[in-house]
Short mmCIF file of C-alpha atoms and ligand atoms in Angstrom, two decimals:
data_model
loop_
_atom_site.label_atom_id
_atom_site.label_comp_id
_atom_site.label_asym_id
_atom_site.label_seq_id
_atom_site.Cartn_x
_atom_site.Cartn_y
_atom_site.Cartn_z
CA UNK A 13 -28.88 87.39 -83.12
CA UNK A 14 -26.43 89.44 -80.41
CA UNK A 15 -28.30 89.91 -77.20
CA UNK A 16 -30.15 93.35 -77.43
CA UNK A 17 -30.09 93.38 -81.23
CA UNK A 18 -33.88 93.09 -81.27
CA UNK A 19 -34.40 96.18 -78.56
CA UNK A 20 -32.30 98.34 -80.50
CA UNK A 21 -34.49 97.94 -83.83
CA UNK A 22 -37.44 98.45 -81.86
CA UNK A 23 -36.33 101.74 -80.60
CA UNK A 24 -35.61 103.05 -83.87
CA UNK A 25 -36.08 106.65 -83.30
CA UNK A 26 -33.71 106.55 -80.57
CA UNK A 27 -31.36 103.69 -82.44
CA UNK A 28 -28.31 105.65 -81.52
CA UNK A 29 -29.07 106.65 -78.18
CA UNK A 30 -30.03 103.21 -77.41
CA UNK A 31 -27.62 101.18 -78.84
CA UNK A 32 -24.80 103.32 -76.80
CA UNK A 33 -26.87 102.22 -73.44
CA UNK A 34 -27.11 98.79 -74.63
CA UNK A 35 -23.45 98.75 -75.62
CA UNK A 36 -22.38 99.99 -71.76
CA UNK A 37 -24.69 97.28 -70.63
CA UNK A 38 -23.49 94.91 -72.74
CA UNK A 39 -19.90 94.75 -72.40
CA UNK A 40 -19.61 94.44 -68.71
CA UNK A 41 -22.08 91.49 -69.12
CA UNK A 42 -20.21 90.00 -71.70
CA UNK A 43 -16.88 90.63 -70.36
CA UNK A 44 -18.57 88.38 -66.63
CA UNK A 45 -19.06 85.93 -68.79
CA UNK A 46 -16.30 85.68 -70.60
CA UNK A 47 -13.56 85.43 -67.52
CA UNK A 48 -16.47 82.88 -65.61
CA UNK A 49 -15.78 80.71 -68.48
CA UNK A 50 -12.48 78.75 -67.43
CA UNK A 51 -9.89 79.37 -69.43
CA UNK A 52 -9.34 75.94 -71.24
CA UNK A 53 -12.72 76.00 -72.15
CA UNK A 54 -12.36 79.87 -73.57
CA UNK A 55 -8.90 78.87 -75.63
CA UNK A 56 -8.45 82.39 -77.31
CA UNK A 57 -5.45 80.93 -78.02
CA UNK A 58 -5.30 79.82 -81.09
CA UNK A 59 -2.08 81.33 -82.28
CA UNK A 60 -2.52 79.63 -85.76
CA UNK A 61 -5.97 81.33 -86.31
CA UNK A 62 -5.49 84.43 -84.23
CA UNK A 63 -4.05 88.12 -85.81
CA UNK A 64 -0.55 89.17 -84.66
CA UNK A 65 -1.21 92.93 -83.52
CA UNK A 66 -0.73 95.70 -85.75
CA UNK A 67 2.44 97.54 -86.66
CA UNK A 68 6.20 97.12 -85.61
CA UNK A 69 4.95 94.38 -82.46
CA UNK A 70 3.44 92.71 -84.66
CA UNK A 71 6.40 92.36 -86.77
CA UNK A 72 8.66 91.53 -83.82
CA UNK A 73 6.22 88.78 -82.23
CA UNK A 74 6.60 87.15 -85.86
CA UNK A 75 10.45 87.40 -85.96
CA UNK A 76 10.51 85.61 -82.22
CA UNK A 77 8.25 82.96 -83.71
CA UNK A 78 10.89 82.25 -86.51
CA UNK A 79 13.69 82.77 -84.01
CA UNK A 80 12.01 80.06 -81.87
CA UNK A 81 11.41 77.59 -85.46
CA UNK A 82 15.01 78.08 -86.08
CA UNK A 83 17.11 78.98 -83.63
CA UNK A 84 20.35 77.08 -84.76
CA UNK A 85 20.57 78.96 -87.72
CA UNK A 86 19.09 82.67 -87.82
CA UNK A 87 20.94 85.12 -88.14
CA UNK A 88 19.78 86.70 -84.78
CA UNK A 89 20.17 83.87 -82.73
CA UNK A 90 22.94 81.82 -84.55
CA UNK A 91 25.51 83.46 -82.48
CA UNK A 92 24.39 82.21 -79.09
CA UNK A 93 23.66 78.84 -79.94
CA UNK A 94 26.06 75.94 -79.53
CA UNK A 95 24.45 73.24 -80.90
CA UNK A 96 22.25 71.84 -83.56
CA UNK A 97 18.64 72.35 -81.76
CA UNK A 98 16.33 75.26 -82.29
CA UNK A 99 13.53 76.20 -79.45
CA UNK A 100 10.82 74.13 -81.22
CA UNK A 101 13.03 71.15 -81.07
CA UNK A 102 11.69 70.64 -77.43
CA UNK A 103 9.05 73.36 -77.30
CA UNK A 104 7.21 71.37 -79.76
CA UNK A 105 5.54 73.04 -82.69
CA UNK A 106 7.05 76.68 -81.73
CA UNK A 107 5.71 76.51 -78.18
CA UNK A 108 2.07 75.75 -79.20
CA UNK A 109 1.99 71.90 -78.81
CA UNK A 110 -0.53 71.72 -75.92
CA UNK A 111 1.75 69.27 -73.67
CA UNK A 112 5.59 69.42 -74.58
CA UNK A 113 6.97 71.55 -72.87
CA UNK A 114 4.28 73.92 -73.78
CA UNK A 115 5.02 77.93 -74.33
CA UNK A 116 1.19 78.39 -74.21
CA UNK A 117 0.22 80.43 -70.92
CA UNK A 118 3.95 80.69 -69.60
CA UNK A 119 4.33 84.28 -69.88
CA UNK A 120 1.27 84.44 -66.67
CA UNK A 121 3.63 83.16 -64.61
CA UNK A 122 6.40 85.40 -64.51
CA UNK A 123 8.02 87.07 -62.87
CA UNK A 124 8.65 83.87 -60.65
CA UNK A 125 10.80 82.32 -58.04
CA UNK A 126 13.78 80.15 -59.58
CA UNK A 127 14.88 77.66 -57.23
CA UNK A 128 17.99 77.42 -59.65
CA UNK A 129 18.76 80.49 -60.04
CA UNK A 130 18.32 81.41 -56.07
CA UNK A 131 16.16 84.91 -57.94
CA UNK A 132 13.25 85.48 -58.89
CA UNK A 133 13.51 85.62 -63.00
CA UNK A 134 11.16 87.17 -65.41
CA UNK A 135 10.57 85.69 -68.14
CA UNK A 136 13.15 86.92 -70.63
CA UNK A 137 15.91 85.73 -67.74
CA UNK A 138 14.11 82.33 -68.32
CA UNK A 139 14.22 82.12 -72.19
CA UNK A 140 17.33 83.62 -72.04
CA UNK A 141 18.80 81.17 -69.75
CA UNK A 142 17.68 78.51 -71.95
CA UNK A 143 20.51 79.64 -74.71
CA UNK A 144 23.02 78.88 -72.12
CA UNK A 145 22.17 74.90 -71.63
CA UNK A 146 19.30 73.54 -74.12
CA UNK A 147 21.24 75.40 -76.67
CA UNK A 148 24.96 75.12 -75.09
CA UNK A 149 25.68 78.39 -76.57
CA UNK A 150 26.00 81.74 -74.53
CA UNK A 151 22.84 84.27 -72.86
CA UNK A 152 21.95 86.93 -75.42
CA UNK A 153 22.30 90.49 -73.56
CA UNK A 154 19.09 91.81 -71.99
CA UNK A 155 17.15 93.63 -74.23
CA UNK A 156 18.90 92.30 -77.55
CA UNK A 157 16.76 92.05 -80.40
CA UNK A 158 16.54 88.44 -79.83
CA UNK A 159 15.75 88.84 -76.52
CA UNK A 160 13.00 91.42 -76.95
CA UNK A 161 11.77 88.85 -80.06
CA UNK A 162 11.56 85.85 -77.94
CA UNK A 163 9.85 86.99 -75.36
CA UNK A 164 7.19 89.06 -77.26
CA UNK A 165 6.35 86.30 -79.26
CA UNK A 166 5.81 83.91 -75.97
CA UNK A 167 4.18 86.58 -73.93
CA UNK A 168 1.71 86.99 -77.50
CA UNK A 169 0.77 83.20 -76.91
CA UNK A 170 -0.50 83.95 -73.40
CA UNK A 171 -2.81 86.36 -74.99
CA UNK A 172 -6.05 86.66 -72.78
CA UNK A 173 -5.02 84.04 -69.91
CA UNK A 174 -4.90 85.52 -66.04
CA UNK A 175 -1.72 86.07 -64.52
CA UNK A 176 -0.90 83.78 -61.33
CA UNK A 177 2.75 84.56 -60.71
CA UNK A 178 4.49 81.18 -59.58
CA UNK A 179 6.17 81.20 -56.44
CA UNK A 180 7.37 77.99 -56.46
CA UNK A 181 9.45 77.69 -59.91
CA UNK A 182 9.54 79.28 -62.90
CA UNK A 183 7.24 76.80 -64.95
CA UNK A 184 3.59 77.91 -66.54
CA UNK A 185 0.43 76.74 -65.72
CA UNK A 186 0.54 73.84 -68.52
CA UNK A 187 3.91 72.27 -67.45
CA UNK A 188 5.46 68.85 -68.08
CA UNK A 189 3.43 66.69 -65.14
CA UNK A 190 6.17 65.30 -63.01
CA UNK A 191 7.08 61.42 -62.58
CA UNK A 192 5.32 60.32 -59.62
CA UNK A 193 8.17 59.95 -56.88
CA UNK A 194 7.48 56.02 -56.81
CA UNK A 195 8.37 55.67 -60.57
CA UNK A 196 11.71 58.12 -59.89
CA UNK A 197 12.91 56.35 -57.25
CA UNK A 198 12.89 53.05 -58.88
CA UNK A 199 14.89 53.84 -61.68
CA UNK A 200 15.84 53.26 -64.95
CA UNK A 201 17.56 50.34 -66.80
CA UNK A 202 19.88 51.62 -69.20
CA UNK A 203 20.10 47.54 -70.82
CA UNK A 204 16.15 48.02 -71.72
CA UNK A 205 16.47 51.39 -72.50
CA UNK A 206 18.91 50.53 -75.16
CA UNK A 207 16.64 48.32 -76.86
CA UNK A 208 13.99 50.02 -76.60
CA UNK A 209 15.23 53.23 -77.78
CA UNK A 210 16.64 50.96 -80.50
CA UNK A 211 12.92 50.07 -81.32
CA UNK A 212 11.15 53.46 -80.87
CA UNK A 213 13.69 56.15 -81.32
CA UNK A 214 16.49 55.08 -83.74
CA UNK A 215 14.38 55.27 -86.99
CA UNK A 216 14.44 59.14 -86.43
CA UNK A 217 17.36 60.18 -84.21
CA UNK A 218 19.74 56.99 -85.59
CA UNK A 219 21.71 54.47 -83.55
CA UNK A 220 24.47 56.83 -82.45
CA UNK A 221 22.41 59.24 -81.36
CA UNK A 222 23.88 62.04 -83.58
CA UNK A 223 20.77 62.38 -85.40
CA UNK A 224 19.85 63.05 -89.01
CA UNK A 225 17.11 64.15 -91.36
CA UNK A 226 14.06 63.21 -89.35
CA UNK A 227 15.23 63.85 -85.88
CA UNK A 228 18.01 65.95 -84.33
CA UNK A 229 21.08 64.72 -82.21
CA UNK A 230 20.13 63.42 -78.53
CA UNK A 231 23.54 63.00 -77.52
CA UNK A 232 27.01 64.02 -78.24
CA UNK A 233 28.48 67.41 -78.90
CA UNK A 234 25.66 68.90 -81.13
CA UNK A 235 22.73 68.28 -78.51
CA UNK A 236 22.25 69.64 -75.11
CA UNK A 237 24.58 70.29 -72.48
CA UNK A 238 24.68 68.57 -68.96
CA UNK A 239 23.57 71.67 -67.76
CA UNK A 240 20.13 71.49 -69.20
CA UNK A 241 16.86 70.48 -68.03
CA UNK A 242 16.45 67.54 -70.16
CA UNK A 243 20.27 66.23 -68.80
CA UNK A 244 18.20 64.91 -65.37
CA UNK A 245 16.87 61.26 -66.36
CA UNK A 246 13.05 62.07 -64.30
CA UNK A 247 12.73 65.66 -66.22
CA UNK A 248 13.98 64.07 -69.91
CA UNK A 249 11.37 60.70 -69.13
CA UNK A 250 8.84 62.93 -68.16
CA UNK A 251 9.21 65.00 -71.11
CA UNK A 252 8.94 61.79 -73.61
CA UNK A 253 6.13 61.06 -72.11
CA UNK A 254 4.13 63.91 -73.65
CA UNK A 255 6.29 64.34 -76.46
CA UNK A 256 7.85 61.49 -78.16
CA UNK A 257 7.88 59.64 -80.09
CA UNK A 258 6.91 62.22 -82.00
CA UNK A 259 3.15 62.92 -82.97
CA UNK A 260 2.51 59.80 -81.41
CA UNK A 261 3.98 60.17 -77.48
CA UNK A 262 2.71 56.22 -75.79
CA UNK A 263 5.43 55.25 -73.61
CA UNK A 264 4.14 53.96 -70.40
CA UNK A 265 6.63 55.50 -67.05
CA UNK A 266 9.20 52.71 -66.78
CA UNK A 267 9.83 52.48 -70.28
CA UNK A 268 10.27 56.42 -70.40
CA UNK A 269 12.32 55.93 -67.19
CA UNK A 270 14.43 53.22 -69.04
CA UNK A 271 15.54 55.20 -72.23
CA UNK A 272 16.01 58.85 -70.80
CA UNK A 273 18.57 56.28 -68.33
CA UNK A 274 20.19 55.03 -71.56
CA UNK A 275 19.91 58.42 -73.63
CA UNK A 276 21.40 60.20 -70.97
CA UNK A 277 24.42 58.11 -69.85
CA UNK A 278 25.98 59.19 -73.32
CA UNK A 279 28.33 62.26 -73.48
CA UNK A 280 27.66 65.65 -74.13
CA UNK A 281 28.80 68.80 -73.75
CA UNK A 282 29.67 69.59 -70.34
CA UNK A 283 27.81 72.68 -68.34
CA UNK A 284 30.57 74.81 -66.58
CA UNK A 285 28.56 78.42 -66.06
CA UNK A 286 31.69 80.67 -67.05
CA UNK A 287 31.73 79.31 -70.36
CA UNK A 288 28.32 80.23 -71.38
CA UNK A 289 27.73 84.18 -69.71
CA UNK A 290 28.53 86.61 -71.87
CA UNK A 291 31.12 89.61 -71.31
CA UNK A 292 30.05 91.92 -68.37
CA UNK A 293 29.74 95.07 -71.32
CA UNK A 294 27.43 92.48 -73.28
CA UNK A 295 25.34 91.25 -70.40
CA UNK A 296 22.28 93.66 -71.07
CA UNK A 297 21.61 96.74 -73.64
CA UNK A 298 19.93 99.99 -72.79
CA UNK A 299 16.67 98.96 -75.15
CA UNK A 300 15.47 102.67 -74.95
CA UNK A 301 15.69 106.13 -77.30
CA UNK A 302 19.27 107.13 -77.63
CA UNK A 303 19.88 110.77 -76.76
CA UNK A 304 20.16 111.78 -80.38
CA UNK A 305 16.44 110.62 -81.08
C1 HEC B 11 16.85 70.50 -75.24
C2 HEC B 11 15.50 70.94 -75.04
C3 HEC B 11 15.19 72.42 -74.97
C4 HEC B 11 15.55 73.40 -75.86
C5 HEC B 11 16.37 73.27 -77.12
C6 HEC B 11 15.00 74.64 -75.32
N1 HEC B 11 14.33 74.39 -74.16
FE1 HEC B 11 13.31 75.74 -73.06
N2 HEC B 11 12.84 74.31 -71.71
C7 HEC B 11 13.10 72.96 -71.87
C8 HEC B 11 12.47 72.22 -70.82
C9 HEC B 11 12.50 70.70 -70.65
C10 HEC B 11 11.81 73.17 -70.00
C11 HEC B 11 10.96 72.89 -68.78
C12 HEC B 11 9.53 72.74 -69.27
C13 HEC B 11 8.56 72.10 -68.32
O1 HEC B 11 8.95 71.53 -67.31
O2 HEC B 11 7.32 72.17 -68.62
C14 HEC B 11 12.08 74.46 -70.59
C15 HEC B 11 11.59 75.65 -70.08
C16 HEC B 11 11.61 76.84 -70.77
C17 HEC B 11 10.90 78.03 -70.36
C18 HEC B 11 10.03 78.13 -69.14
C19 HEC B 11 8.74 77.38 -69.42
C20 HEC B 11 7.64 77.60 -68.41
O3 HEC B 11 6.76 76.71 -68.29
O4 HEC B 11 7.61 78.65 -67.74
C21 HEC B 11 11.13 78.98 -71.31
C22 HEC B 11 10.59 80.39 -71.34
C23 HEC B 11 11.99 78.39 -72.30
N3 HEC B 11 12.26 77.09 -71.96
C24 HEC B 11 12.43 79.04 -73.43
C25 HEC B 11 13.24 78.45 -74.40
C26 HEC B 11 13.72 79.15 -75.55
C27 HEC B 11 13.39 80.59 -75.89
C28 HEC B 11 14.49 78.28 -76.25
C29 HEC B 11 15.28 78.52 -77.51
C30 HEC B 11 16.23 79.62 -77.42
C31 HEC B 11 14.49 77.01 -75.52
N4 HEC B 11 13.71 77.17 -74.40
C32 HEC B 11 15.15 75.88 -75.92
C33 HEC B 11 13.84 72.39 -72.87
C34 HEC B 11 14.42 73.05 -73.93
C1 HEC B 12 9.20 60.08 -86.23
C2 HEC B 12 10.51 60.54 -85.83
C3 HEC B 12 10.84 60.53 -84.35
C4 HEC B 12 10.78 59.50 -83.46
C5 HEC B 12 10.32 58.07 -83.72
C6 HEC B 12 11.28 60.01 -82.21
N1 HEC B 12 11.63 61.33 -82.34
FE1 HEC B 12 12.48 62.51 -80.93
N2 HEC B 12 12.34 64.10 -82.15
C7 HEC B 12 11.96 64.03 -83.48
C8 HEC B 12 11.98 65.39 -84.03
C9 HEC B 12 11.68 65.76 -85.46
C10 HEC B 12 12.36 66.23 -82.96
C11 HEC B 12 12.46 67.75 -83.03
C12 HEC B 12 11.08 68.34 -83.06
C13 HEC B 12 10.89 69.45 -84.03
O1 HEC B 12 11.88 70.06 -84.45
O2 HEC B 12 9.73 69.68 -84.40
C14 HEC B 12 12.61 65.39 -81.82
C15 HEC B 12 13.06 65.86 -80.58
C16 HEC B 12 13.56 65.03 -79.59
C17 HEC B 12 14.31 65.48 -78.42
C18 HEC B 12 14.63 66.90 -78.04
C19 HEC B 12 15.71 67.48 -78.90
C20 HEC B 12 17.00 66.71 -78.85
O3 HEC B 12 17.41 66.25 -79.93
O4 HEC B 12 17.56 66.54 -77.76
C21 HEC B 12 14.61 64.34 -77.69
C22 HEC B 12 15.38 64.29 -76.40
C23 HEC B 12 14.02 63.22 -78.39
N3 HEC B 12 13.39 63.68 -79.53
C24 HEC B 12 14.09 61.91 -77.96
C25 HEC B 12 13.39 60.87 -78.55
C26 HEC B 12 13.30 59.53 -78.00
C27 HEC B 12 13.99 59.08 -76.73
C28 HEC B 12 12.51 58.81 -78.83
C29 HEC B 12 12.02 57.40 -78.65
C30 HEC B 12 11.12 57.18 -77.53
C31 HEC B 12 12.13 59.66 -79.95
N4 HEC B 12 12.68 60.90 -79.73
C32 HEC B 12 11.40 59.27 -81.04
C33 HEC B 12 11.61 62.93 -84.19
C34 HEC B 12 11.38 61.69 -83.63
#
């Protein structure tokens, strides 16, 4: 039974007037406890089981989730993408895998301070930036459809978490964990990594790397560009760690150190910033009422 249920029947001639005091005594009470709770343990996100809101957000949040499921080929996005990965390719599971590279929470830490960038970014600069290297294609204008998409649909899956704005880079409060500096600085073998990508990776992504039906290319001209995150052997072993193989992520740090070496000393597509902004006139829209409105 609710707390105060029982007081309100037993007021019955004043059930209305009662249940209105109980209601403003209530929610305040309720609403303590529910931000004392930490937030892991609260988990209103559960984007699979929650509603998307009402209306025309509603509908936008859901066309950034399929945006983000299949980025290489919608319609939206198709244009400013320049290879054959999507968002969910890395953001595993459309952002809502709890470790790689998770989209869960991110949205609390913007706008934040981009050591990259030499700016502080908000959050759409960060997803949009993301077109221009993970995807090797070009930055969607500013207020695009695809831009406004996107970043609804993250900022949805940080539904009911705090903001804490990062000043340090723009990364969420569930990040990759970093290699410990130890395990960086030693290296990786590219000879081991070669075998053992043979043994754990080639059954999905294939021996040359190009990829196929169950995995997409990790090298060559239709994966990511030098530019990207996942080009930097600590940042791509860190992210196997918590991500692949897939569904079943068990590689210990030397052996992810080893085959991000090996994956990584193949060609791709190489990062020169011209190449991937878009014209100055198609750098951002006015995402407003037009005077005729
Ligand atoms: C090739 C892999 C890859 C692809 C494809 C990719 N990303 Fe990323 N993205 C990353 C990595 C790695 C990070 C850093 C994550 C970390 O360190 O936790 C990142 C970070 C981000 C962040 C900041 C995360 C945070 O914690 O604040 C956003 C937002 C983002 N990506 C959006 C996108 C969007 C939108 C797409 C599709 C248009 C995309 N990414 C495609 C690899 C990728
Ligand atoms: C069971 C099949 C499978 C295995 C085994 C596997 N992967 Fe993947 N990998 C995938 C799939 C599928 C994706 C894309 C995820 C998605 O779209 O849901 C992916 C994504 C990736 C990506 C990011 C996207 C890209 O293509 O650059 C990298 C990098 C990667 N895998 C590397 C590896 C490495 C290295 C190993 C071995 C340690 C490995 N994978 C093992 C299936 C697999």
């Amino acid at each position: 039974m609710p707390p105060g249920t029982d007081m309100a029947i037993s007021h019955s001639t004043h059930f209305v007037r009662s249940l209105a005091r109980q209601m403003f005594v209530c929610i305040p009470v309720l609403a303590i406890i529910f931000l004392a709770v930490p937030s892991d343990a609260t988990e209103p996100d559960s984007p699979t089981t929650r509603s998307l809101p009402k209306g025309e957000l509603g509908r936008v949040i859901e066309l950034g989730r399929e945006i983000v499921q299949n980025t290489a080929n919608h319609p939206l996005s198709k244009p400013y993408v320049g290879n054959a990965l999507h968002c969910t390719s890395c953001h595993l599971d459309a952002g809502t895998h709890p470790t790689a590279a998770t989209f869960l929470g991110i949205a609390t830490a913007y706008p934040a301070w981009s050591p990259r960038e030499n700016r502080v970014v908000t959050l759409q600069d960060r997803a949009l930036n993301c077109f221009m290297r993970s995807q090797n294609g070009t930055r969607p204008p500013v207020g695009s459809e695809v831009a406004v998409a996107v970043t609804a649909y993250i900022t949805w899956l940080s539904t009911g978490q705090p903001i804490q704005q990062n000043a340090d880079f723009p990364l969420g409060p569930r990040h990759v964990p970093p290699l410990a500096d130890a395990d960086v600085a030693a290296g990786g073998d590219t000879g081991r990594g070669g075998e053992l990508y043979a043994e754990h990776c080639a059954s999905c992504h294939n021996d040359d790397g190009l990829g196929g039906d169950d995995g997409p290319p990790v090298w060559g001209p239709r994966s990511y560009n030098d530019g990207a995150g996942l080009s930097r052997v600590p940042k791509l072993a860190a992210w196997l760690k918590v991500a692949m193989p897939l569904d079943d992520p068990y590689l210990s740090n030397q052996q992810a150190l080893d085959i991000a070496a090996f994956v990584n000393r193949h060609d791709r597509p190489v990062f020169r910033l011209q190449e991937h902004l878009p014209a100055a006139d198609k750098m951002g829209q006015y995402n407003g009422k037009s005077a005729a409105e």
